[in-house]
PDB file of C-alpha atoms in Angstrom:
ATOM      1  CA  UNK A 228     116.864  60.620  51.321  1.00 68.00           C
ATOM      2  CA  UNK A 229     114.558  58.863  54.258  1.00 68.00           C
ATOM      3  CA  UNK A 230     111.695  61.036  53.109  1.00 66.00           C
ATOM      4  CA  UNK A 231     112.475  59.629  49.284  1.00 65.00           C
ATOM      5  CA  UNK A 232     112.682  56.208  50.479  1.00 62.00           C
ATOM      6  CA  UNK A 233     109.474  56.082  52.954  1.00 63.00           C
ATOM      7  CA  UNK A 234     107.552  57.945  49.964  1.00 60.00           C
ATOM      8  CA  UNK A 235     108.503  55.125  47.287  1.00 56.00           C
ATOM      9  CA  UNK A 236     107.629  52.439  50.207  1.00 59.00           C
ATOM     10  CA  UNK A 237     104.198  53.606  50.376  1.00 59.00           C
ATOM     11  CA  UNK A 238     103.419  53.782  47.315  1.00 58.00           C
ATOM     12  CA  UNK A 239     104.448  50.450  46.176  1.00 58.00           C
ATOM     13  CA  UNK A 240     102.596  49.493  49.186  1.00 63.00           C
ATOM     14  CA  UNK A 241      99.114  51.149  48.136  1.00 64.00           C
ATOM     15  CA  UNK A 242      99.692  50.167  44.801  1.00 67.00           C
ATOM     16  CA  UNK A 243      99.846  46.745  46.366  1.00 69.00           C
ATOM     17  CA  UNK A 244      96.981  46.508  47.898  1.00 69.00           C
ATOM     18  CA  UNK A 245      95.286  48.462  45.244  1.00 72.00           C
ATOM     19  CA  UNK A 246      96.157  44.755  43.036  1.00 72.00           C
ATOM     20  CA  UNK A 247      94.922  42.451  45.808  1.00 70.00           C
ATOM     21  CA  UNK A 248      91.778  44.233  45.795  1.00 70.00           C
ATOM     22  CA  UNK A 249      91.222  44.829  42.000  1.00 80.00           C
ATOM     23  CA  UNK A 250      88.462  41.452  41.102  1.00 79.00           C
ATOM     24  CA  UNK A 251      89.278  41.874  37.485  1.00 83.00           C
ATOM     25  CA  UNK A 252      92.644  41.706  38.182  1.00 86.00           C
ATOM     26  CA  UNK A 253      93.148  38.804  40.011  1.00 87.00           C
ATOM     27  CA  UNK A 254      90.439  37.386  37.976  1.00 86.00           C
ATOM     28  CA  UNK A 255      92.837  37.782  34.802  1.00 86.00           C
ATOM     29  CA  UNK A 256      95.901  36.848  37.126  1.00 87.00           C
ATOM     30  CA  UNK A 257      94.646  33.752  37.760  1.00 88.00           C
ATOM     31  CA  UNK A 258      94.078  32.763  34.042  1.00 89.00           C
ATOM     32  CA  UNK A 259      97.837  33.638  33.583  1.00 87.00           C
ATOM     33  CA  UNK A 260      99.180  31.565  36.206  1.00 88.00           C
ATOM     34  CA  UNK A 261      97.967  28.891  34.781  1.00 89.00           C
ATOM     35  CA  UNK A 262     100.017  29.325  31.505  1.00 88.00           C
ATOM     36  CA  UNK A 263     102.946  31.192  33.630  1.00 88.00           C
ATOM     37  CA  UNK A 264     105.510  27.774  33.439  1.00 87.00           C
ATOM     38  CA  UNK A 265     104.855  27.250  29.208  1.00 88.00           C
ATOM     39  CA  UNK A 266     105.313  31.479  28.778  1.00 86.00           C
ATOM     40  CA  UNK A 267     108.293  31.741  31.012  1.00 82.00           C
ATOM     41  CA  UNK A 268     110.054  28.511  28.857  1.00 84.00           C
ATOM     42  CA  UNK A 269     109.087  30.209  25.584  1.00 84.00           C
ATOM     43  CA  UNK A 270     110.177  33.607  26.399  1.00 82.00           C
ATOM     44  CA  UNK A 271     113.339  32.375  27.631  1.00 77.00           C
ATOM     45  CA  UNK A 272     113.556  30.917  24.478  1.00 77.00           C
ATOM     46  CA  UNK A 273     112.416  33.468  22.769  1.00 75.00           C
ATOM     47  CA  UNK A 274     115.240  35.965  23.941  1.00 63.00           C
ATOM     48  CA  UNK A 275     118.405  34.028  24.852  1.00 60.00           C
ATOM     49  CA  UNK A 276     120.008  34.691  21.650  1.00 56.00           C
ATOM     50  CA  UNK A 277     118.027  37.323  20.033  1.00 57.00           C
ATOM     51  CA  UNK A 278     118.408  40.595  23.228  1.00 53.00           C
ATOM     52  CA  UNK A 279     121.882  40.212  22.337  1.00 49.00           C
ATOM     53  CA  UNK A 280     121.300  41.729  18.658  1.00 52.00           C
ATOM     54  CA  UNK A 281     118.930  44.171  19.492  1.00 50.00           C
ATOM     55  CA  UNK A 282     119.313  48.099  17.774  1.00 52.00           C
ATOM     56  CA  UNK A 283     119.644  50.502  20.422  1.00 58.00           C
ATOM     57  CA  UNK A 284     116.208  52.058  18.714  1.00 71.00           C
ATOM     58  CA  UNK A 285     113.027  49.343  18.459  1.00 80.00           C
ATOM     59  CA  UNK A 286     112.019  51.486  15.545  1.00 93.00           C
ATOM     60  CA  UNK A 287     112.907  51.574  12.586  1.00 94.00           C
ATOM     61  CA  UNK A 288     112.497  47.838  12.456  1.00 91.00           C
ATOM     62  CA  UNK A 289     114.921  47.634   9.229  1.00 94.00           C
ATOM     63  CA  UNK A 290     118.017  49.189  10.236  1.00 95.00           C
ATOM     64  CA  UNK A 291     120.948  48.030   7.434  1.00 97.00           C
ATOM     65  CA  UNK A 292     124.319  48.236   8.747  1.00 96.00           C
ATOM     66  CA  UNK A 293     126.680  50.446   7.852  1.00 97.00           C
ATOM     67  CA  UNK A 294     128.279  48.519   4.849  1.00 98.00           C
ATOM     68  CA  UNK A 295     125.421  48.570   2.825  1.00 98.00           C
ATOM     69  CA  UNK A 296     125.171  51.902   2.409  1.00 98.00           C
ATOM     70  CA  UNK A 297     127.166  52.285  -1.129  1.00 97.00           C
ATOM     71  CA  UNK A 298     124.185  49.467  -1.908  1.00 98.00           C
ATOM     72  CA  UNK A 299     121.712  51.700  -0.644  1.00 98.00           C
ATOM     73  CA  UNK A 300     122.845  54.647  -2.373  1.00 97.00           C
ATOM     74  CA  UNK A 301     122.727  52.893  -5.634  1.00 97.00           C
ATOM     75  CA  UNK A 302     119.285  51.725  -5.056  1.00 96.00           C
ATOM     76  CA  UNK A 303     118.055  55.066  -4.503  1.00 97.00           C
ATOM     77  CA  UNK A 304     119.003  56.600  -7.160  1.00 96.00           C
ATOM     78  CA  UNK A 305     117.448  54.234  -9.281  1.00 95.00           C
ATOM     79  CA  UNK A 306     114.357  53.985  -8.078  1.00 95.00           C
ATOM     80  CA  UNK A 307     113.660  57.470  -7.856  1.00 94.00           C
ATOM     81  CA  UNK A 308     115.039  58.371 -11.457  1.00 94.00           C
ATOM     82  CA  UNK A 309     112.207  55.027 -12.117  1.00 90.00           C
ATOM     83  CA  UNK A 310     109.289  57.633 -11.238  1.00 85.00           C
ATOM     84  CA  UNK A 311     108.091  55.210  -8.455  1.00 86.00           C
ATOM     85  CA  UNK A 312     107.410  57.448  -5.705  1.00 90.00           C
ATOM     86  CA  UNK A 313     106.834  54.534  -3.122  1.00 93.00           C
ATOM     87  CA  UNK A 314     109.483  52.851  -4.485  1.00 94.00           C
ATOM     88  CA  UNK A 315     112.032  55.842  -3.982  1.00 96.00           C
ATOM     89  CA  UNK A 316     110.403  56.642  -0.608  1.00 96.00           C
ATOM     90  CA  UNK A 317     111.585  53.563   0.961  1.00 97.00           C
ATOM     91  CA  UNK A 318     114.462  53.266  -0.555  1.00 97.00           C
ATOM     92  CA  UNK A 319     115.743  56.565   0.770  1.00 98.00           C
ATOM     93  CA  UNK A 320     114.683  55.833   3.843  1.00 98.00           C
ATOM     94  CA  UNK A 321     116.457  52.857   4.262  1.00 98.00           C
ATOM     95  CA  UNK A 322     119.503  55.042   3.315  1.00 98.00           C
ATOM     96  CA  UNK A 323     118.495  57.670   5.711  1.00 98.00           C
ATOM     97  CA  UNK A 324     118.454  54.877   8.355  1.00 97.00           C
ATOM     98  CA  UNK A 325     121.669  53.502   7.617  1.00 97.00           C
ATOM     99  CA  UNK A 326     123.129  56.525   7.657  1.00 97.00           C
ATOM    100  CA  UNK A 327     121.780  57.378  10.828  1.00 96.00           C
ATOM    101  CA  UNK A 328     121.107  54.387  13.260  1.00 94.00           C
ATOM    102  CA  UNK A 329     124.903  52.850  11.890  1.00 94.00           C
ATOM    103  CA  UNK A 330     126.394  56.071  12.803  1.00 94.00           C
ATOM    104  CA  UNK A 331     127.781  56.702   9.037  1.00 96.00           C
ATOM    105  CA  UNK A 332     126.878  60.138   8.470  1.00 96.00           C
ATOM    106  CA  UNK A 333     123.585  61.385  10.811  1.00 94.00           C
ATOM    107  CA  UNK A 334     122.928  64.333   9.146  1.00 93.00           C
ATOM    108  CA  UNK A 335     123.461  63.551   6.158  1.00 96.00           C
ATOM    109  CA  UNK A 336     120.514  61.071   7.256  1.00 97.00           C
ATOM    110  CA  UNK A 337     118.267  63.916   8.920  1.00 96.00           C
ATOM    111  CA  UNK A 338     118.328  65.866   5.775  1.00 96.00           C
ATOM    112  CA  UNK A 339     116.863  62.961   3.751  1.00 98.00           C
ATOM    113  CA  UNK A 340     114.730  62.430   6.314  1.00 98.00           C
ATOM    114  CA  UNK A 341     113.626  65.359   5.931  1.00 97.00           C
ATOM    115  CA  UNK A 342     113.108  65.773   3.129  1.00 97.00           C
ATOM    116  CA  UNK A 343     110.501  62.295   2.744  1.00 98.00           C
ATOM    117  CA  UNK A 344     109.142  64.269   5.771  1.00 98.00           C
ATOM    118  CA  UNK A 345     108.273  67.447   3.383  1.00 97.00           C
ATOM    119  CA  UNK A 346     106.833  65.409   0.770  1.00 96.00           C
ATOM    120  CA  UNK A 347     104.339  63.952   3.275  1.00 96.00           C
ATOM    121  CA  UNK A 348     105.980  60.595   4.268  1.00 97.00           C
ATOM    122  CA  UNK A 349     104.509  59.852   7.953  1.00 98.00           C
ATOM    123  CA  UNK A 350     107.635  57.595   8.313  1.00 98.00           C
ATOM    124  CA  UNK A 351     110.040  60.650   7.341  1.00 98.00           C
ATOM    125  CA  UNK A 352     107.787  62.642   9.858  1.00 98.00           C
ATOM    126  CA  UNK A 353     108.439  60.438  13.114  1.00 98.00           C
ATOM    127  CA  UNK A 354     112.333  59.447  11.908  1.00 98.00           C
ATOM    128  CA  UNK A 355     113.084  63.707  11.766  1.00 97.00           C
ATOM    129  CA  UNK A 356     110.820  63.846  15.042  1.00 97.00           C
ATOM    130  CA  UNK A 357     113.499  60.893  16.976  1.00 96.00           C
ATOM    131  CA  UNK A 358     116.427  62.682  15.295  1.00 96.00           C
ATOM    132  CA  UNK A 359     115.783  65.828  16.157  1.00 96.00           C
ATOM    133  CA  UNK A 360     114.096  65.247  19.784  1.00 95.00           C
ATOM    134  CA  UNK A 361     117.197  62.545  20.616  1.00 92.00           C
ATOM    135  CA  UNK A 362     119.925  65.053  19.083  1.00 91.00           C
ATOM    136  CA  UNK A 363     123.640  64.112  18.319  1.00 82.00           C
ATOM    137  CA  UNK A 364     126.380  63.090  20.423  1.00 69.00           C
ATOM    138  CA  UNK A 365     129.309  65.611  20.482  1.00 68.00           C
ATOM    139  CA  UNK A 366     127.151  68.598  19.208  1.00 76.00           C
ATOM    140  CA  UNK A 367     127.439  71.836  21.782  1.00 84.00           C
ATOM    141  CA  UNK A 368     123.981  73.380  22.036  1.00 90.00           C
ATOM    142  CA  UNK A 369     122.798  75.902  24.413  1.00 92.00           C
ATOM    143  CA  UNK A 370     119.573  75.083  26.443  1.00 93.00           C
ATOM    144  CA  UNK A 371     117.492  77.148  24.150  1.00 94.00           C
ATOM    145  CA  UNK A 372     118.630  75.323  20.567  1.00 93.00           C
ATOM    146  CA  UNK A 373     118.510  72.179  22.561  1.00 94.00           C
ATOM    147  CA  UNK A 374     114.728  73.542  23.275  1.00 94.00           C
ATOM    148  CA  UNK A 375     114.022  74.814  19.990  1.00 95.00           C
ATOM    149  CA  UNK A 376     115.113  71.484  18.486  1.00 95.00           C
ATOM    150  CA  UNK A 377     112.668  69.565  20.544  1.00 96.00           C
ATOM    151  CA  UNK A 378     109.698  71.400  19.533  1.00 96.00           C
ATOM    152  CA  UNK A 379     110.903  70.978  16.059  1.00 97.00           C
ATOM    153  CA  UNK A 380     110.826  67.342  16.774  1.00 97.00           C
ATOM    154  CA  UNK A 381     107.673  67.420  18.219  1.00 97.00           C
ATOM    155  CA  UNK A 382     105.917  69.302  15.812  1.00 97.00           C
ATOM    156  CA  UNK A 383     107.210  66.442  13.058  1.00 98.00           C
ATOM    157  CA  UNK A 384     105.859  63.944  15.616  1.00 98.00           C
ATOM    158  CA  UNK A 385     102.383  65.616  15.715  1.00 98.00           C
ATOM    159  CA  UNK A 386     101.832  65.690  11.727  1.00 98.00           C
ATOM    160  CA  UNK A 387     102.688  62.398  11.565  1.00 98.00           C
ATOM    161  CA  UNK A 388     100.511  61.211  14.780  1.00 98.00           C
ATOM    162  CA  UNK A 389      97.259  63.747  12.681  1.00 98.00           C
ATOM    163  CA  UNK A 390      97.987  61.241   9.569  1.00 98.00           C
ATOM    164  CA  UNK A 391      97.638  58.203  11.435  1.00 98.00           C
ATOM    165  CA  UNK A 392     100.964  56.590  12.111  1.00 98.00           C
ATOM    166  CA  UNK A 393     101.086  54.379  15.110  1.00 98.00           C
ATOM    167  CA  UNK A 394     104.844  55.008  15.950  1.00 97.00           C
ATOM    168  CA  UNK A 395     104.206  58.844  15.716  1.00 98.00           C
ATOM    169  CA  UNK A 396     101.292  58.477  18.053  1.00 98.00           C
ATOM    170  CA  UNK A 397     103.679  56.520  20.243  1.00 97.00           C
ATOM    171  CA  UNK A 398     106.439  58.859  20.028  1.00 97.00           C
ATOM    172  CA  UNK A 399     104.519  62.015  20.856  1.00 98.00           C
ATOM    173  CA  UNK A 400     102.660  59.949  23.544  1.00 98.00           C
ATOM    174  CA  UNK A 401     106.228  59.572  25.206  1.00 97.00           C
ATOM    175  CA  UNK A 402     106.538  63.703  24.576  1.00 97.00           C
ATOM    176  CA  UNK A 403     103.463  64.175  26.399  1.00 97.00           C
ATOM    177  CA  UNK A 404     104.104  61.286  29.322  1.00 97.00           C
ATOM    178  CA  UNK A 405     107.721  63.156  29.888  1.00 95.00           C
ATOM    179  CA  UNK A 406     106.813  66.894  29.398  1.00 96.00           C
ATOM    180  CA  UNK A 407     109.507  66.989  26.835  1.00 94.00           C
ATOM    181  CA  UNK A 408     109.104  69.550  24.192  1.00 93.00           C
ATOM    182  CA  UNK A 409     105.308  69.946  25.455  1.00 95.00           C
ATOM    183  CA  UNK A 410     103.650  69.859  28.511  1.00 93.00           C
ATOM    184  CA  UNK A 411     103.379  66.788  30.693  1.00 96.00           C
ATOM    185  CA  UNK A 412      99.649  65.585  30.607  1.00 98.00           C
ATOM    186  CA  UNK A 413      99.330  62.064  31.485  1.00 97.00           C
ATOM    187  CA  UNK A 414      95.623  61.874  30.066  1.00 98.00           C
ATOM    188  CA  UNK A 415      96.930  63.212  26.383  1.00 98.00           C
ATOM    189  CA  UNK A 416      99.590  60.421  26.600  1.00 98.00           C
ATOM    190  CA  UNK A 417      97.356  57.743  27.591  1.00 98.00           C
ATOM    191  CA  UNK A 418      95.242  58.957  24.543  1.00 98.00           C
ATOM    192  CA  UNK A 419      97.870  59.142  22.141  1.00 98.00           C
ATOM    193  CA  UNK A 420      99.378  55.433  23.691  1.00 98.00           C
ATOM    194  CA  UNK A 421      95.478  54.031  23.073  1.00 98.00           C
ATOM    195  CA  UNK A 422      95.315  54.937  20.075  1.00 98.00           C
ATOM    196  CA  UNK A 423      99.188  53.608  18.890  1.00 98.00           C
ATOM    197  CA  UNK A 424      97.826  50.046  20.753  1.00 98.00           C
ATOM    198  CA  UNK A 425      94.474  50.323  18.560  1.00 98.00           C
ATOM    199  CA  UNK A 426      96.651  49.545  15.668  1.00 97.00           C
ATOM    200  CA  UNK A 427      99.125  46.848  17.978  1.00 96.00           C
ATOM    201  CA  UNK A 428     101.858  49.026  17.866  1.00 97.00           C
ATOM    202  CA  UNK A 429     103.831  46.909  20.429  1.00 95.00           C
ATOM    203  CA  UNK A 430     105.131  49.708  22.239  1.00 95.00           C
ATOM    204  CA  UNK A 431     101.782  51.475  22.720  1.00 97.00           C
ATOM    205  CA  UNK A 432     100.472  48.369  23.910  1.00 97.00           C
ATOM    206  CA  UNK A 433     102.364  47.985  26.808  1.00 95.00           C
ATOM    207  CA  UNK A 434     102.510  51.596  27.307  1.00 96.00           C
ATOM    208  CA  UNK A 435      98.711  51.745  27.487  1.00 97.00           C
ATOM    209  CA  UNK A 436      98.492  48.721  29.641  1.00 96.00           C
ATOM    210  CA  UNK A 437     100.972  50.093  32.326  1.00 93.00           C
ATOM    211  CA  UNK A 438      98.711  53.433  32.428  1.00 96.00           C
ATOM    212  CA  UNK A 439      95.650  51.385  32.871  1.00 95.00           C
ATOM    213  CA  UNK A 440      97.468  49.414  35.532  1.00 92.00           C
ATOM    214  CA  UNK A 441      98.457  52.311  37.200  1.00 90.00           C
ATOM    215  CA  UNK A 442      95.860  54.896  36.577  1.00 93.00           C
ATOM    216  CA  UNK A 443      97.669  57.115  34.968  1.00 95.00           C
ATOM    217  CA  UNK A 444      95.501  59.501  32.699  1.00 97.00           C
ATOM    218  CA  UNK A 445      92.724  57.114  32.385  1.00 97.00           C
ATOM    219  CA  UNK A 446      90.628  55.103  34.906  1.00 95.00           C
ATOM    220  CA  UNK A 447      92.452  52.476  36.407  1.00 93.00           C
ATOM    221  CA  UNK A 448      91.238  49.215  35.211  1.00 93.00           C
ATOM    222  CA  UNK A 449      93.599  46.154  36.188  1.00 91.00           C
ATOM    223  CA  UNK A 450      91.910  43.374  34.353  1.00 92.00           C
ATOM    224  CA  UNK A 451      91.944  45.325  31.325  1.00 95.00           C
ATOM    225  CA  UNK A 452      95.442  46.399  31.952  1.00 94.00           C
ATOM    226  CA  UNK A 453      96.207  43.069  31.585  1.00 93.00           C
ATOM    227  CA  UNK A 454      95.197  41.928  28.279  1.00 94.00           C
ATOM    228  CA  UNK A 455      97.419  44.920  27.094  1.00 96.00           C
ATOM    229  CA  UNK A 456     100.076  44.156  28.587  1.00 94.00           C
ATOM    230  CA  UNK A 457     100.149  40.478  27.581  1.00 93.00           C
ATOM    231  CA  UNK A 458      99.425  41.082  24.155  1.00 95.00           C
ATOM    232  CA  UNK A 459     102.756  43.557  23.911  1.00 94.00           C
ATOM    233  CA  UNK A 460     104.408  40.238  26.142  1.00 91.00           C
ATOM    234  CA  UNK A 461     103.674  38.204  23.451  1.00 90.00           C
ATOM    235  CA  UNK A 462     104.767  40.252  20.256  1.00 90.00           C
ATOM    236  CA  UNK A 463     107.791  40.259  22.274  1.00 87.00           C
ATOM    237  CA  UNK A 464     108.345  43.517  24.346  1.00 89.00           C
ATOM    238  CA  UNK A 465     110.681  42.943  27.584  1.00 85.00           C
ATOM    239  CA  UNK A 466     109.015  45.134  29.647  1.00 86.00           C
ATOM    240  CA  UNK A 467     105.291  43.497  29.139  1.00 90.00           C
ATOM    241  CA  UNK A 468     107.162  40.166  29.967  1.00 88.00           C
ATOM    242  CA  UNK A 469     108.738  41.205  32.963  1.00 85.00           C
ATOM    243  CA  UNK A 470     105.514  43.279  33.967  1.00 87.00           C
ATOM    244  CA  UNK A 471     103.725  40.283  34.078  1.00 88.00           C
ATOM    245  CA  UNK A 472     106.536  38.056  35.302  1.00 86.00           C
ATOM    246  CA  UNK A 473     106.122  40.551  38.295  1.00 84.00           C
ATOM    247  CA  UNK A 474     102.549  40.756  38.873  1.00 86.00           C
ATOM    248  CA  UNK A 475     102.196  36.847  38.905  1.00 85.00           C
ATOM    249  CA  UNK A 476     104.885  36.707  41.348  1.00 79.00           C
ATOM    250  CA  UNK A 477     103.964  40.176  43.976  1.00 65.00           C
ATOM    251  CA  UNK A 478     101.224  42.230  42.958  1.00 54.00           C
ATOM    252  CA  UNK A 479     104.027  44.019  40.404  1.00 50.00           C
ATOM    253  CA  UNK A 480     107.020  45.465  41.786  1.00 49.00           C
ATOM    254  CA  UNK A 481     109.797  41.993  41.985  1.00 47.00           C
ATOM    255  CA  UNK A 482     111.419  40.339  39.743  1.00 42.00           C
ATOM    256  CA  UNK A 483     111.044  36.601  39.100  1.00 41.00           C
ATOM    257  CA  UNK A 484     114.009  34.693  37.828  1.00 39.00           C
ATOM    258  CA  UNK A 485     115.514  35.693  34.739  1.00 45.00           C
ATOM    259  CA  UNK A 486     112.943  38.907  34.080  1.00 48.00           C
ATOM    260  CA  UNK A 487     114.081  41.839  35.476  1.00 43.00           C
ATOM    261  CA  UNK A 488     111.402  44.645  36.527  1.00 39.00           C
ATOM    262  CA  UNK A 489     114.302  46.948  37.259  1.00 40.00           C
ATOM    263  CA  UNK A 490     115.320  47.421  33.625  1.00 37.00           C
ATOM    264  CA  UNK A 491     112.054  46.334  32.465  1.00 39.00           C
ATOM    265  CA  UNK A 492     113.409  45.993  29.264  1.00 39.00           C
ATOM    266  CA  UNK A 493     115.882  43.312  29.197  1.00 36.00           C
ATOM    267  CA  UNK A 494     116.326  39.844  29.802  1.00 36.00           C
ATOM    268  CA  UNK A 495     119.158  38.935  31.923  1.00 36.00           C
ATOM    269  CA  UNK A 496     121.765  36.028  32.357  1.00 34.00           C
ATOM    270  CA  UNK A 497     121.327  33.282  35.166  1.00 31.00           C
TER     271      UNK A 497
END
């Protein structure tokens, strides 16, 4: 609608001028641009072969592909009848993954999952929290299982965010930032996205920086904001790179060549 529309422009329009007038800012902006012509060559680099091959998930990291799975199995089973404990965790949670993330058998996945989770893996934790937050394709739920499921998911995410684990202090950051399963509360999720950068969880990194960028739960603090967002750039995250692809180029909201602030995820061709 025109009222949508003259909203949005006004906005990106403060939030302009809120960046020309932030010191730190342009005081870190201007240490960028002089490095802006060797990133945007090594980032190109960087991602002209490898956004083609990424999982639809960032996380897990190690995500075998559906033909290893008979492999898997067979690992599994020996290393838990070895007595290893760490040894068996991992190994069924690669299974679990594979099972999962390759689309072989999803819930045959969750339960393994969790049942890792049960024993106390954090891993097992945030993997049931994803499954059971994202749900399945093709399932028919009513809008209070779909409900219930969530806060099942949740509460997985929050034991595993109490034990320490940066992607479950991501992952229930994102719960908080989107009121899913929990109440939205933009300071929580900042919190929760601090502490998931503390331990350069990529992710959280960029997730913090954008909230100290924009002020979202947490004082707004651009030059700060920046040395977030440039160290999730350079472990690789899209979004960081085309953040700061943008902010070099118009106080944030463009895109500049091949980086794309639209998706702010992908890189894209010519």
């Amino acid at each position: 609608s025109t009222a949508t529309v003259a909203a949005t422009t006004a906005a990106v329009s403060l939030f302009r001028t809120r960046c020309a007038n932030d010191g730190r800012l342009q005081m870190e902006l201007a240490r960028l641009r002089r490095q802006q012509a060797e990133m945007v060559e090594r980032w190109a680099n960087d991602d002209f072969e490898a956004w083609r091959k990424l999982p639809a998930r960032a996380w897990p990291a190690d995500q075998p592909p559906a033909e290893e799975v008979p492999a898997l199995r067979s690992v599994a089973t020996r290393c838990c009848a070895s007595g290893n404990s760490q040894r068996c965790h991992l190994a069924r949670f690669r299974l679990a993954t594979a099972l999962v993330y390759a689309g072989v058998d999803p819930r045959e996945g969750l339960e393994i999952y969790m049942s890792l989770a049960e024993d106390g893996n954090s891993d097992g934790m945030v993997a049931c929290g994803i499954c059971l937050i994202d749900g399945f394709d093709g399932v028919d739920e009513s809008m209070a299982e779909i409900e219930h499921r969530e806060r099942a998911g949740c509460t997985w995410l929050r034991k595993a965010s109490e034990r320490g684990n940066a992607q479950g202090l991501y992952e229930l950051g994102v719960c908080h930032y989107n009121g899913t399963a929990v109440e939205m509360d933009e300071v929580r999720a900042a919190e929760l996205f601090k502490l998931a950068a503390e331990q350069d969880h990529t992710h959280g990194l960029f997730m913090y920086g954008d909230c100290l960028l924009e002020g979202v739960g947490c004082a707004q603090d651009g030059g700060l904001a920046l040395q977030y967002i440039q160290a999730a750039a350079d472990r690789g995250h899209r979004g960081a790179r085309s953040r700061l692809m943008a902010l070099l180029t118009d106080n944030g909201q463009v895109a500049d060549g091949l980086f794309t602030d639209r998706s702010r995820q992908s890189l894209i061709d010519g």
